[in-house]
Tab-separated table of C-alpha atoms (C1' of nucleotides) in Angstrom:
chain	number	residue	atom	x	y	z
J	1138	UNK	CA	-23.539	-144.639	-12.618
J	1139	UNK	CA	-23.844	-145.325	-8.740
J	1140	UNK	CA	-26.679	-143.504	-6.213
J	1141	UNK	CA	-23.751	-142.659	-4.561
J	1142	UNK	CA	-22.041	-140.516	-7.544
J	1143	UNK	CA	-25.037	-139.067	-8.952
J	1144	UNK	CA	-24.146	-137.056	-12.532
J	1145	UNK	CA	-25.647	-133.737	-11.115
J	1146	UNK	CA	-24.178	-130.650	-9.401
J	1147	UNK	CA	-24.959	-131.562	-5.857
J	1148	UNK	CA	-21.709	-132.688	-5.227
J	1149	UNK	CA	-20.079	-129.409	-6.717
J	1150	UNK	CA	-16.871	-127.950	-4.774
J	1151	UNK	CA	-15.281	-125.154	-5.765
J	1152	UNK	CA	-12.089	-126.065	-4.192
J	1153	UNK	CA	-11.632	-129.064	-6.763
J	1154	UNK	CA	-10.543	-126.664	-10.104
J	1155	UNK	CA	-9.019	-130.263	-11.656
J	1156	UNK	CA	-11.085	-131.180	-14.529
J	1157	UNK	CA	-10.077	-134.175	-16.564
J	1158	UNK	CA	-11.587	-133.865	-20.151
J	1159	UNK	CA	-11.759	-137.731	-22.332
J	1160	UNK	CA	-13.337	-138.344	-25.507
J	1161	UNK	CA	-15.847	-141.026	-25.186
J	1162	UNK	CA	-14.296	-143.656	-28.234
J	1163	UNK	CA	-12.535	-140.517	-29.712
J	1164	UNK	CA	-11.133	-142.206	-32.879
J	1165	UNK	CA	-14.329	-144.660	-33.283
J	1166	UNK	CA	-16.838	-141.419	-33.262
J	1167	UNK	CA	-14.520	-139.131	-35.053
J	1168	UNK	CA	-14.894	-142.025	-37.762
J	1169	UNK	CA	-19.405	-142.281	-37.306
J	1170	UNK	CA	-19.328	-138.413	-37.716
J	1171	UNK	CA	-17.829	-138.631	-40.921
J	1172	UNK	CA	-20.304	-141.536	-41.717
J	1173	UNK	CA	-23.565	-141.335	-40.662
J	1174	UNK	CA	-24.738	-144.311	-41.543
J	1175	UNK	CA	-22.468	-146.358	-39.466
J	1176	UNK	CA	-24.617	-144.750	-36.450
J	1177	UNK	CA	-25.243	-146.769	-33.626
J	1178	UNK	CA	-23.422	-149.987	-35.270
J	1179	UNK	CA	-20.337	-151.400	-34.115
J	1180	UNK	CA	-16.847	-149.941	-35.227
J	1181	UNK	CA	-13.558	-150.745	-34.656
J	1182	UNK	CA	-10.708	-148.138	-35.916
J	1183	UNK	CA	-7.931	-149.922	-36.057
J	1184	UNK	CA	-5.975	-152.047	-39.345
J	1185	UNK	CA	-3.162	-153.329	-40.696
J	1186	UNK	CA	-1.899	-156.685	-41.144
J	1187	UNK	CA	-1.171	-157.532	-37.927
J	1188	UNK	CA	-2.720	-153.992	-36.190
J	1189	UNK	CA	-4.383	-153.481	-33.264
J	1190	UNK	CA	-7.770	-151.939	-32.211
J	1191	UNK	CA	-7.247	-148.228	-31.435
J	1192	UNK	CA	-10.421	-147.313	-30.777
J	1193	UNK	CA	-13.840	-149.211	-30.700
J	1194	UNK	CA	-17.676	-147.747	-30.818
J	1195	UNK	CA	-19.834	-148.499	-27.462
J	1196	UNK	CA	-21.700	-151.015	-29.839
J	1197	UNK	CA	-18.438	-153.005	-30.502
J	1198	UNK	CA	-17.274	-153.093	-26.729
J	1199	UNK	CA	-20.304	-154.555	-25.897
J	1200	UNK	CA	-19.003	-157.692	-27.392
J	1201	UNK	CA	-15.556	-157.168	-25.572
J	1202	UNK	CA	-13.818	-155.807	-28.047
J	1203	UNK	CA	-11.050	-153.048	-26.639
J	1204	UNK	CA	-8.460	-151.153	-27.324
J	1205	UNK	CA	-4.767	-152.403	-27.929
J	1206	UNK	CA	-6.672	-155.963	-28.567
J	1207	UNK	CA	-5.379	-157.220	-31.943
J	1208	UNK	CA	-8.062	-156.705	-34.535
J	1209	UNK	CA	-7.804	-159.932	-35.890
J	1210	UNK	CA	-9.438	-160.904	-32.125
J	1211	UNK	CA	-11.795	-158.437	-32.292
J	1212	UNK	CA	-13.044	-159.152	-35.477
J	1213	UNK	CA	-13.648	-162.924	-33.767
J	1214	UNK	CA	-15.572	-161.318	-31.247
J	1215	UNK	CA	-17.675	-158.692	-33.330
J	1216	UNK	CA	-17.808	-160.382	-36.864
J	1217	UNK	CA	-20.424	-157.731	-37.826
J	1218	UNK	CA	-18.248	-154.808	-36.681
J	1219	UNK	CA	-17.392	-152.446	-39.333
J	1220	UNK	CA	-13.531	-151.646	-39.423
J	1221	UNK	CA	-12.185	-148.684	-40.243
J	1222	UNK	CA	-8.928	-147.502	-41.018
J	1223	UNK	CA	-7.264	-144.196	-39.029
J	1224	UNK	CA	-7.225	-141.093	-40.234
J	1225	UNK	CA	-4.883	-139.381	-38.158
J	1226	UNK	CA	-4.966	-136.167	-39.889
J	1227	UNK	CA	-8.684	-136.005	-39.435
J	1228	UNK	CA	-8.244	-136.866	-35.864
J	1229	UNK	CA	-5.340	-134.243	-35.270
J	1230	UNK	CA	-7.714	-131.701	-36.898
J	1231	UNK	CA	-10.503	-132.282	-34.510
J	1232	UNK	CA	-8.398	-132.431	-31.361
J	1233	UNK	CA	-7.138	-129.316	-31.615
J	1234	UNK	CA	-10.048	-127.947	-32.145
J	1235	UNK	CA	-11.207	-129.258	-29.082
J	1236	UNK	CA	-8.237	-128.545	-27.353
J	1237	UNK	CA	-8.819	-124.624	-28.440
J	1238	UNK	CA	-12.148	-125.053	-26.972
J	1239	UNK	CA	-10.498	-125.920	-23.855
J	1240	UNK	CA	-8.360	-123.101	-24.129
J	1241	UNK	CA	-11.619	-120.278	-24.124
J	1242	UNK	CA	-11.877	-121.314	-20.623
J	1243	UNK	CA	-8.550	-121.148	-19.632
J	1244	UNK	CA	-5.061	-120.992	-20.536
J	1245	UNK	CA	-3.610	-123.492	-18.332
J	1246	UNK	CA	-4.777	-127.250	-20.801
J	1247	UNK	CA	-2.295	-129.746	-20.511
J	1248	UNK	CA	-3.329	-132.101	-23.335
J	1249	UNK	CA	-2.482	-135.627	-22.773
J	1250	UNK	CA	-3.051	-136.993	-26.152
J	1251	UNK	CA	-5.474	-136.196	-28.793
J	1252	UNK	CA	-8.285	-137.449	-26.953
J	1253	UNK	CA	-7.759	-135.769	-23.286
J	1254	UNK	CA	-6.495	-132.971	-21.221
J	1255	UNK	CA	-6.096	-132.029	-17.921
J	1256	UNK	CA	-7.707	-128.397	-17.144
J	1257	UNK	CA	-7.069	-126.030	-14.247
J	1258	UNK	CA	-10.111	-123.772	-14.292
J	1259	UNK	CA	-9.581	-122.080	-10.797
J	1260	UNK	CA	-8.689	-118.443	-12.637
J	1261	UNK	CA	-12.413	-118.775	-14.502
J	1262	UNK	CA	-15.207	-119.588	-11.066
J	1263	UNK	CA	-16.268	-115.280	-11.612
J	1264	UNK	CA	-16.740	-115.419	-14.848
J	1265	UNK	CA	-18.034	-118.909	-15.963
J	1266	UNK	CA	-19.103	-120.550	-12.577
J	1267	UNK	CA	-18.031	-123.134	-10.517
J	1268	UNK	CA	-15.810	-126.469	-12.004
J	1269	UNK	CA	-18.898	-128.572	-12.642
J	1270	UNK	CA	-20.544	-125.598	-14.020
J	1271	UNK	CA	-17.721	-125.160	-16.754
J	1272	UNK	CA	-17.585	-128.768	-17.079
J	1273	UNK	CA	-21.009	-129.358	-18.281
J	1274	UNK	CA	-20.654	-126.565	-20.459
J	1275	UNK	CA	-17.809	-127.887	-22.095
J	1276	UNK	CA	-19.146	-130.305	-22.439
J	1277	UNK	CA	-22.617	-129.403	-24.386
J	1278	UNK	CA	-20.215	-126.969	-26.370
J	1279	UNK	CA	-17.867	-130.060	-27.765
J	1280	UNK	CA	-21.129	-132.475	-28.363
J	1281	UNK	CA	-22.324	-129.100	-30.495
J	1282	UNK	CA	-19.240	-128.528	-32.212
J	1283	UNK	CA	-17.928	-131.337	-32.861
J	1284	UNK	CA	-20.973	-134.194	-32.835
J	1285	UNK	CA	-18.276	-135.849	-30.552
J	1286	UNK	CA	-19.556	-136.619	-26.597
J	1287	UNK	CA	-16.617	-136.531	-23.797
J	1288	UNK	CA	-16.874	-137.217	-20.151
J	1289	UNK	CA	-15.427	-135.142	-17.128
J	1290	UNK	CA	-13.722	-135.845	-14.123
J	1291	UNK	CA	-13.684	-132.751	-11.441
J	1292	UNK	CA	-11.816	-133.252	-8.454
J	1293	UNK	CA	-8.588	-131.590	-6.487
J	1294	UNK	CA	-5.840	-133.601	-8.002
J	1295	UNK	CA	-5.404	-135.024	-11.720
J	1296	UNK	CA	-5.179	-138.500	-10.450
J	1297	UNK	CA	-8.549	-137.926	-8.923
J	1298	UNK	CA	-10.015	-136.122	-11.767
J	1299	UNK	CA	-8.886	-139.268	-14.208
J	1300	UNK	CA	-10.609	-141.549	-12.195
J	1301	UNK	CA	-13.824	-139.819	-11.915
J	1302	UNK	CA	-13.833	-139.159	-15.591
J	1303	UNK	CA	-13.232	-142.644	-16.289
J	1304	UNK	CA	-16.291	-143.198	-14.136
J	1305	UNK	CA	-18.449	-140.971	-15.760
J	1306	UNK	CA	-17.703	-142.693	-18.991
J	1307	UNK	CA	-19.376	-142.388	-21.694
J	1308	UNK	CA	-21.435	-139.057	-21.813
J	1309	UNK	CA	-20.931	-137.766	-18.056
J	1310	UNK	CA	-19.454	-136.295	-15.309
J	1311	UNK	CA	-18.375	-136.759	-11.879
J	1312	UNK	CA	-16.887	-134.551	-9.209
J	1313	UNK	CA	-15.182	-135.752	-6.195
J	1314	UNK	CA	-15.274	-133.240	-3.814
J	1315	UNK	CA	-12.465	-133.014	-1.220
J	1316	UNK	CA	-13.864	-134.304	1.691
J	1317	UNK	CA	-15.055	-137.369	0.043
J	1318	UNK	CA	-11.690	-137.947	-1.493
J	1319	UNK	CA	-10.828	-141.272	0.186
J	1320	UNK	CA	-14.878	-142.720	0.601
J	1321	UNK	CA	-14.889	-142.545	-2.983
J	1322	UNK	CA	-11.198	-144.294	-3.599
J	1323	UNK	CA	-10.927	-146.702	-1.217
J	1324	UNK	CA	-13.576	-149.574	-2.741
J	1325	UNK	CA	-12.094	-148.984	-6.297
J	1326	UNK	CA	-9.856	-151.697	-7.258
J	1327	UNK	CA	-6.289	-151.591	-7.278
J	1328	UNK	CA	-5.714	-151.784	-11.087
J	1329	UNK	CA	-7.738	-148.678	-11.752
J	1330	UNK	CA	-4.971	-146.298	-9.940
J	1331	UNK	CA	-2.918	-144.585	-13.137
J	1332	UNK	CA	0.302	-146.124	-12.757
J	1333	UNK	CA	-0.652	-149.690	-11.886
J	1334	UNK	CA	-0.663	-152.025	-14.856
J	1335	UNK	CA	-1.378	-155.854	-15.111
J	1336	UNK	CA	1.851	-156.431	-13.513
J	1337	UNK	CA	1.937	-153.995	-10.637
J	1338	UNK	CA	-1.486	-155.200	-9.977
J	1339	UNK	CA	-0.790	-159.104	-9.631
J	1340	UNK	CA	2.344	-157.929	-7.095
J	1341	UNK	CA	-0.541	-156.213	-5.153
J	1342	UNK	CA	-3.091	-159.075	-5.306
J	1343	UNK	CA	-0.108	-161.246	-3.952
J	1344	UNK	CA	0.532	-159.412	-0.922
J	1345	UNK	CA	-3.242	-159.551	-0.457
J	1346	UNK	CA	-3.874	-156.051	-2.086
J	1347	UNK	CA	-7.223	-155.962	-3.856
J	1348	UNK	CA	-8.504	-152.657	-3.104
J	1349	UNK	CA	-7.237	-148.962	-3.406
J	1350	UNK	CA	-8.591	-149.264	0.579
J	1351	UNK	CA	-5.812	-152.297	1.350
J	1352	UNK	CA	-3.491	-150.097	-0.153
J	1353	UNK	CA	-3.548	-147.311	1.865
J	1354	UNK	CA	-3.952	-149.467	5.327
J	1355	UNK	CA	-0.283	-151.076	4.091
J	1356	UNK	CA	2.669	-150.443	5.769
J	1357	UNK	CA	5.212	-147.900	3.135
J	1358	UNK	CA	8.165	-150.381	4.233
J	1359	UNK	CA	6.374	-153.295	2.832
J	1360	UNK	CA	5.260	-151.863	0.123
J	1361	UNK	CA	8.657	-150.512	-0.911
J	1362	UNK	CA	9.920	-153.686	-0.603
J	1363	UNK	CA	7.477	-155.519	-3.019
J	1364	UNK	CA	7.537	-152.539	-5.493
J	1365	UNK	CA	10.138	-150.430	-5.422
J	1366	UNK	CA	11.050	-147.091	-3.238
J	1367	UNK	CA	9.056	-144.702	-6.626
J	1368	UNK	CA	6.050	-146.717	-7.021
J	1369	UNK	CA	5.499	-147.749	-3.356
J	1370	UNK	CA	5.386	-143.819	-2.428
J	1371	UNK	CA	3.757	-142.478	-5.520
J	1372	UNK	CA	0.730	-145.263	-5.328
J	1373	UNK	CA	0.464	-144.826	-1.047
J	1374	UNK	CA	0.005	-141.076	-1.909
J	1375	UNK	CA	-2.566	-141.582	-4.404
J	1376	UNK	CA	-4.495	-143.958	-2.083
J	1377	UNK	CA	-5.225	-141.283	0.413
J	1378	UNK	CA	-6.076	-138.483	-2.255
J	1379	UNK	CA	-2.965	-137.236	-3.003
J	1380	UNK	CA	-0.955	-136.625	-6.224
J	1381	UNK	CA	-0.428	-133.882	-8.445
J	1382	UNK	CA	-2.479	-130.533	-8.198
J	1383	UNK	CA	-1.284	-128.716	-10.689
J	1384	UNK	CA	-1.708	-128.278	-14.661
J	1385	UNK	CA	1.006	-127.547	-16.870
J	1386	UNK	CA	0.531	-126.290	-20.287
J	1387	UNK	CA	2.551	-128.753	-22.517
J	1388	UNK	CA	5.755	-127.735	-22.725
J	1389	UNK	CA	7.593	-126.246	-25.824
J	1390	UNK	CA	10.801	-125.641	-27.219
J	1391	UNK	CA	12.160	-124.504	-24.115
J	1392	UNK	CA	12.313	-128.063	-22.863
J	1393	UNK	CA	12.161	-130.671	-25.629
J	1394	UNK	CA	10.928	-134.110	-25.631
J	1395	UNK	CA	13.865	-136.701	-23.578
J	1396	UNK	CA	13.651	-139.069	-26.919
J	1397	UNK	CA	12.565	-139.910	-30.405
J	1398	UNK	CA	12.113	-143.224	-31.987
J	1399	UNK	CA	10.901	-144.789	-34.864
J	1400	UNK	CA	9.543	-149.104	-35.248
J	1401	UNK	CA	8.228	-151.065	-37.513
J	1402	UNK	CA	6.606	-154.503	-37.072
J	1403	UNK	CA	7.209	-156.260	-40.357
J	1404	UNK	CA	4.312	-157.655	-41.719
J	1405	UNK	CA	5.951	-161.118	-41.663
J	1406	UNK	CA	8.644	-162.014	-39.787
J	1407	UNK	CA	11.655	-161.717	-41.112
J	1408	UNK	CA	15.663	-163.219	-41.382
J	1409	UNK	CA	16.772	-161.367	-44.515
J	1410	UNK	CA	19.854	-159.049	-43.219
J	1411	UNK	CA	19.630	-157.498	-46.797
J	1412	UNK	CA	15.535	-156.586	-45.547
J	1413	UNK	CA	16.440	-155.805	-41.836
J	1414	UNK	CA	19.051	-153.022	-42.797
J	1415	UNK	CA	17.311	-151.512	-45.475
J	1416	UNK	CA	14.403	-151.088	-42.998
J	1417	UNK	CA	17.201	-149.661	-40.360
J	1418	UNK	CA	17.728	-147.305	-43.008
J	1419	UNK	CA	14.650	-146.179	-43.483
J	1420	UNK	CA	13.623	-146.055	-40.254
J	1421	UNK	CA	16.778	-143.796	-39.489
J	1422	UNK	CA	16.151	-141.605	-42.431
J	1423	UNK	CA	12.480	-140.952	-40.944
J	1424	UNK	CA	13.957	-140.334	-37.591
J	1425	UNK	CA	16.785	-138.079	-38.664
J	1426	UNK	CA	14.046	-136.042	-40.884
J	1427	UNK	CA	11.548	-135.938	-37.797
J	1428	UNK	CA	14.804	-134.426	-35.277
J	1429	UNK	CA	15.508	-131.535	-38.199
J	1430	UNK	CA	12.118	-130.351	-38.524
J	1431	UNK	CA	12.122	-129.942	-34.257
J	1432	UNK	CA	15.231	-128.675	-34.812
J	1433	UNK	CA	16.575	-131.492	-32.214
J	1434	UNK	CA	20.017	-133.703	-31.872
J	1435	UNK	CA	20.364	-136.473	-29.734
J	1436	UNK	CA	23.692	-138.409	-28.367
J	1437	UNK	CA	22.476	-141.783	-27.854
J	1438	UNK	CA	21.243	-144.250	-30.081
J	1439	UNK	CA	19.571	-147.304	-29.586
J	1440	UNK	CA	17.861	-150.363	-31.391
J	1441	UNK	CA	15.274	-152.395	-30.399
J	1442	UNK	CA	14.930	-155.772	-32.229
J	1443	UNK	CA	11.739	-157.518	-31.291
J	1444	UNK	CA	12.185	-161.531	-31.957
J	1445	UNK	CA	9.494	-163.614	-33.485
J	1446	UNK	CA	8.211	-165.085	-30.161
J	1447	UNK	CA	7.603	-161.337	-28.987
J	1448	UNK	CA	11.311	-160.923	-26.606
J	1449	UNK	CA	12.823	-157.990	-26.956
J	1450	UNK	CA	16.129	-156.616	-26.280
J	1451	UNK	CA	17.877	-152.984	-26.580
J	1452	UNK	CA	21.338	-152.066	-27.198
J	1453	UNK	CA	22.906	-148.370	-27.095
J	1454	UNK	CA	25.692	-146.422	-28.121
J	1455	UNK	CA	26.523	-142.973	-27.135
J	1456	UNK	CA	28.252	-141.108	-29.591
J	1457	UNK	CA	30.599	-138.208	-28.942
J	1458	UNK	CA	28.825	-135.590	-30.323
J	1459	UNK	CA	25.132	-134.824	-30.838
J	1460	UNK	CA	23.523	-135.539	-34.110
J	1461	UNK	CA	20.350	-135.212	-36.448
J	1462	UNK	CA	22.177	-137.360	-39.567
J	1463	UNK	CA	20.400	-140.133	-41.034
J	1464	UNK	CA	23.714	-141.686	-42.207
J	1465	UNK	CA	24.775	-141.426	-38.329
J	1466	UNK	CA	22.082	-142.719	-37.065
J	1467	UNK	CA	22.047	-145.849	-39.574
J	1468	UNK	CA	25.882	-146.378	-38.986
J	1469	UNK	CA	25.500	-146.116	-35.656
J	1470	UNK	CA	22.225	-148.669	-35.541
J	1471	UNK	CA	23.247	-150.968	-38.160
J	1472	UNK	CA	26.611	-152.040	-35.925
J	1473	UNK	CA	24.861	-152.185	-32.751
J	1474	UNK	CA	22.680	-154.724	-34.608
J	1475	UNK	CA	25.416	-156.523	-36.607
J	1476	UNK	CA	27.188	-157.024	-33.121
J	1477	UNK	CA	24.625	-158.912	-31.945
J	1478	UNK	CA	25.749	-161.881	-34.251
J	1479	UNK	CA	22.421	-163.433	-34.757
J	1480	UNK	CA	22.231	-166.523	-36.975
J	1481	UNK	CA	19.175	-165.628	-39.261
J	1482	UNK	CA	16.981	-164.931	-35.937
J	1483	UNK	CA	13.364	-164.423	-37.423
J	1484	UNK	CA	12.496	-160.937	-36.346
J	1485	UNK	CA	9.240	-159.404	-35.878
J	1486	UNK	CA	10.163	-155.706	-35.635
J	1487	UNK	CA	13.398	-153.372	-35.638
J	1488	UNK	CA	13.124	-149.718	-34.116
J	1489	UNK	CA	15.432	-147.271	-33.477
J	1490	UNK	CA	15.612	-144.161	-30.716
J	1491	UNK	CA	17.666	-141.562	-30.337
J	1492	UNK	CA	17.575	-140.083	-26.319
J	1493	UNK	CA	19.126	-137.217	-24.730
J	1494	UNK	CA	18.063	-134.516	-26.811
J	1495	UNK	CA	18.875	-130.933	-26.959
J	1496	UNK	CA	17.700	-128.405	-29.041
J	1497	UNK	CA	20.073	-127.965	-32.553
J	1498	UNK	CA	20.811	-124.335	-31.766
J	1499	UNK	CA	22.297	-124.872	-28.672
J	1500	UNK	CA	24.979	-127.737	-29.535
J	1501	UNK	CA	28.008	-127.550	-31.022
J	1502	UNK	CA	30.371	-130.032	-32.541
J	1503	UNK	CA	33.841	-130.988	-31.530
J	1504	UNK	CA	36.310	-130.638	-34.681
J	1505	UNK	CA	37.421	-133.850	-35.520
J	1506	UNK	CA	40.915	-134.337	-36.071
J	1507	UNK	CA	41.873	-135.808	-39.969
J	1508	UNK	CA	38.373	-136.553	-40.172
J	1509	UNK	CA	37.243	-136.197	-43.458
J	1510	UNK	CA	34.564	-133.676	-44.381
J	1511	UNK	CA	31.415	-134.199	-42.630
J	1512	UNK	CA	29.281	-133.632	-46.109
J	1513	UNK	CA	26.268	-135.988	-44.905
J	1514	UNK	CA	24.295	-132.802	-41.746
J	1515	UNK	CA	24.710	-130.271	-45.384
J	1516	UNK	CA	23.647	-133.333	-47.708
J	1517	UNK	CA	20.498	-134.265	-45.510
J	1518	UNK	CA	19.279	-131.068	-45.205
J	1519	UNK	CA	19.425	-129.956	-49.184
J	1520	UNK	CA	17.258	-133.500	-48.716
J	1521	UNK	CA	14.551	-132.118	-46.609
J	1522	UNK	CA	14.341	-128.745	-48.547
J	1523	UNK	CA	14.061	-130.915	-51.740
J	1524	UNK	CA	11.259	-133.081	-50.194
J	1525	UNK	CA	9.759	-129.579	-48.866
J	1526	UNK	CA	9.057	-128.608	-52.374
J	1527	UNK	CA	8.548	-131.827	-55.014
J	1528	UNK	CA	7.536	-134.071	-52.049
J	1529	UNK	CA	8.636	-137.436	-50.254
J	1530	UNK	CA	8.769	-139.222	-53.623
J	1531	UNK	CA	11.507	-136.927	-54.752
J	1532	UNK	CA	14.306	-138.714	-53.345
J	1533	UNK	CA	14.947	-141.591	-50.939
J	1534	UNK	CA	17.998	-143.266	-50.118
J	1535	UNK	CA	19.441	-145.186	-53.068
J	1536	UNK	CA	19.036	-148.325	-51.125
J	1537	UNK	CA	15.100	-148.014	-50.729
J	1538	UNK	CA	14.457	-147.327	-54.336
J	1539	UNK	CA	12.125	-150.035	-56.193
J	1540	UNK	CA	12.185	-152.060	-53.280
J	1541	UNK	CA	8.911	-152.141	-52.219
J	1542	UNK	CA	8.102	-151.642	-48.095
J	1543	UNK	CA	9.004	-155.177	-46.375
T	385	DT	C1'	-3.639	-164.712	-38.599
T	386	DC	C1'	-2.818	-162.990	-31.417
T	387	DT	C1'	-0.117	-158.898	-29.570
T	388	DG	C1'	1.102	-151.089	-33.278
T	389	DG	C1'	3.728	-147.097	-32.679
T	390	DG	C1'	4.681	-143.171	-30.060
T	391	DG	C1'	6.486	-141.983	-25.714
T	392	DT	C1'	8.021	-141.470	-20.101
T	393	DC	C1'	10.048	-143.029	-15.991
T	394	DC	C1'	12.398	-146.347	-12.802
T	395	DT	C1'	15.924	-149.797	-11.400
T	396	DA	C1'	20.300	-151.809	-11.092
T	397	DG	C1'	25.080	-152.674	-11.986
T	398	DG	C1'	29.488	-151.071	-13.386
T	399	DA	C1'	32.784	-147.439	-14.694
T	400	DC	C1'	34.916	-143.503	-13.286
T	401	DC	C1'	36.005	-139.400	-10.605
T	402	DC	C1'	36.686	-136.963	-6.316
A	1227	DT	C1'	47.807	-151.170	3.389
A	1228	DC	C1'	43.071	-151.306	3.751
A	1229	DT	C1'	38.886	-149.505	2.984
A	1230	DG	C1'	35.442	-145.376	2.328
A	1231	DG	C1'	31.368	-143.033	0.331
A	1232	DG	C1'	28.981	-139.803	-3.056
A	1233	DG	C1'	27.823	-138.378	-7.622
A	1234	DT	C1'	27.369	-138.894	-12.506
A	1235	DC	C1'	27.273	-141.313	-16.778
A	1236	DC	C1'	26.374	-145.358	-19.523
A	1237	DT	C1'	23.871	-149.527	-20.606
A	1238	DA	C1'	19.968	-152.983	-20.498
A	1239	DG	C1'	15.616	-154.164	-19.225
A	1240	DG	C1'	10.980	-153.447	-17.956
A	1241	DA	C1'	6.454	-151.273	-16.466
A	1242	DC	C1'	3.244	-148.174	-17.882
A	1243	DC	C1'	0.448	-144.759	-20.622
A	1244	DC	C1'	-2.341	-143.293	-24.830
DNA sequence: TCTGGGGTCCTAGGACCC
DNA sequence: TCTGGGGTCCTAGGACCC
């Protein structure tokens, strides 16, 4: 941490209510909290035959290991790290305990992800103090109730707020206050705005672009034209401060998720048709369970088929009517793939997604003229109550059972 | 033995309608 | 006969985020 952003209170401004909450490693100390004697040591959560790290201890990025980097690198790099498999209903369990920690300070949390949320604590300044102030308390209360240490970002906008949390990283905080908005932007590089990936960031360094500074001293016409009308605007705003100011609680029922998917990398590649449709099938019957318990259909289905040199193409269908049928979905996904005629292609993953969801109450089905009986919607769900009681064992499609998972 | 699985949003072309 | 735009939907691809 910089002289110039000094993790103290000086800097306070109540007119910056923005506070950006991160766990510091969150699935890496989750995992040293549950064992104590992997303290201090280097972890990597993360697994699976060809997985990825999802979370490393301090100790373990020392020796460059980070997220998203495949373990099998990682474990190249940090040979003595300890690896440890996810345990996502542990982590679920402690992030919304968190989150309801968050929400004793105020009802407006949007949570990003398990390990961070956005909080708008403008409503709380009489009773709990300025934003720092309820910051740092958060703060000691999560590292007491939890054994888990965060870092917060307090500034006016959530783009702000995510960058000075970042910054604060690990076991701080940082507030930005208004009028030092740009002073503290303008020497960061590029690549740290939220929004501007590897990609976007060697288009930048191209035109010259290194700083968040350059940035904001380039023209919006020439920036549109290297990056698009969206980006160019939404990145020129956040270079002089702007961006979003507001906090929305996640939103519910009343407006559903856009799309849900489901993907598996196999864990070796694969040409087998007989293996790549059985796994369309399963994936489809996970997807079709996962839209009935939110009580969603979607219109549009598309697969994703990942070759082995890592290409990957889509191809969609929109049906006529709205569904949540596992059958549907696997008709639907399994001639989309058989149209694309591939001769034994090795494939490294298959997915499937269905978009354009609506809630199930609200959509209806056209009546089908001659068609026969649609038995499969009444079928599926007699399915999911059956699973409900004796379990996911209890039945499975008749073409999954005894084979084992590709 | 490189590169998971869950998402969101944007772009661009073509179809189709008015 | 020639030549229009605007709006929406569908499809494919890609960047980005956690």
């Amino acid at each position: 941490m910089s002289r110039d952003w000094p993790n103290t209170w000086p800097n306070d401004d109540w007119r910056c209510p923005i506070l950006h909450i991160d766990m510091d490693a969150f699935y890496a100390s989750v995992a040293v909290r549950e064992r104590p004697d992997l303290q201090g040591r280097a972890v990597i959560v993360g697994g699976g035959h060809r997985g990825v790290v999802l979370s490393a201890s301090y100790a373990a990025r020392v020796h460059g290991v980070r997220s998203a980097m495949p373990v099998m690198r990682a474990r190249r790099l940090c040979p003595h790290a300890v690896l440890v498999a996810p345990d996502f209903a542990l982590f679920s369990a402690v992030s919304a305990a968190v989150m309801e920690t968050f929400r004793s300070v105020t009802p407006l949390v949007e949570a990003m992800s398990l390990d961070e949320a956005f909080l708008d604590v403008s409503g709380a300044g009489r009773r709990l103090g300025s934003p720092a102030r309820i910051g740092a308390r958060l703060r000691a209360q999560i590292a007491t109730e939890q054994q888990i240490s965060c870092s917060v970002g307090v500034a006016a906008t959530t783009d702000l707020a995510k960058l000075a949390s970042r910054r604060a990283k690990p076991d701080g905080l940082l507030v930005v206050p208004r009028d030092r908005a740009t002073a503290f932007l303008h020497p960061l590089d590029v690549g740290e705005l939220w929004g501007v990936g590897e990609v976007t960031a060697e288009q930048l360094h191209r035109l010259g672009l290194r700083t968040v500074g350059d940035l904001a001293h380039t023209p919006l016409a020439l920036l549109r034209r290297a990056l698009g009308a969206a980006t160019a605007d939404h990145l020129h705003t956040l270079s002089w401060g702007g961006g979003r100011s507001t906090v929305s609680p996640r939103r519910s029922s009343d407006e559903p998720d856009r799309s849900m998917g489901a993907d598996e990398t196999f864990s070796r590649d694969t040409d087998d048709p007989d293996v790549i449709h059985r796994e369309l099938l399963r994936l489809s019957a996970k997807l079709a369970g996962r839209l009935r318990t939110g009580a969603l259909v979607g219109r549009t289905i598309t697969l994703r088929v990942r070759f082995a040199d890592f290409t990957t193409i889509t191809r969609s269908h929109t049906l006529r009517d709205s569904t949540d049928v596992a059958v549907e979905i696997y008709a639907t996904a399994t001639r989309l793939f058989d149209a694309l005629g591939l001769q034994r292609a090795r494939l490294r993953l298959v997915g499937v997604r269905v978009e354009g969801l609506r809630t199930a109450a609200g959509s209806s089905r056209q009546l089908e003229l001659g068609a026969r009986e649609h038995g499969w919607a009444e079928a599926e769900r007699a399915v999911d109550k059956a699973v409900a009681r004796f379990g996911s064992n209890a039945i499975s499609p008749a073409a999954l059972i005894g084979v084992p998972r590709p």
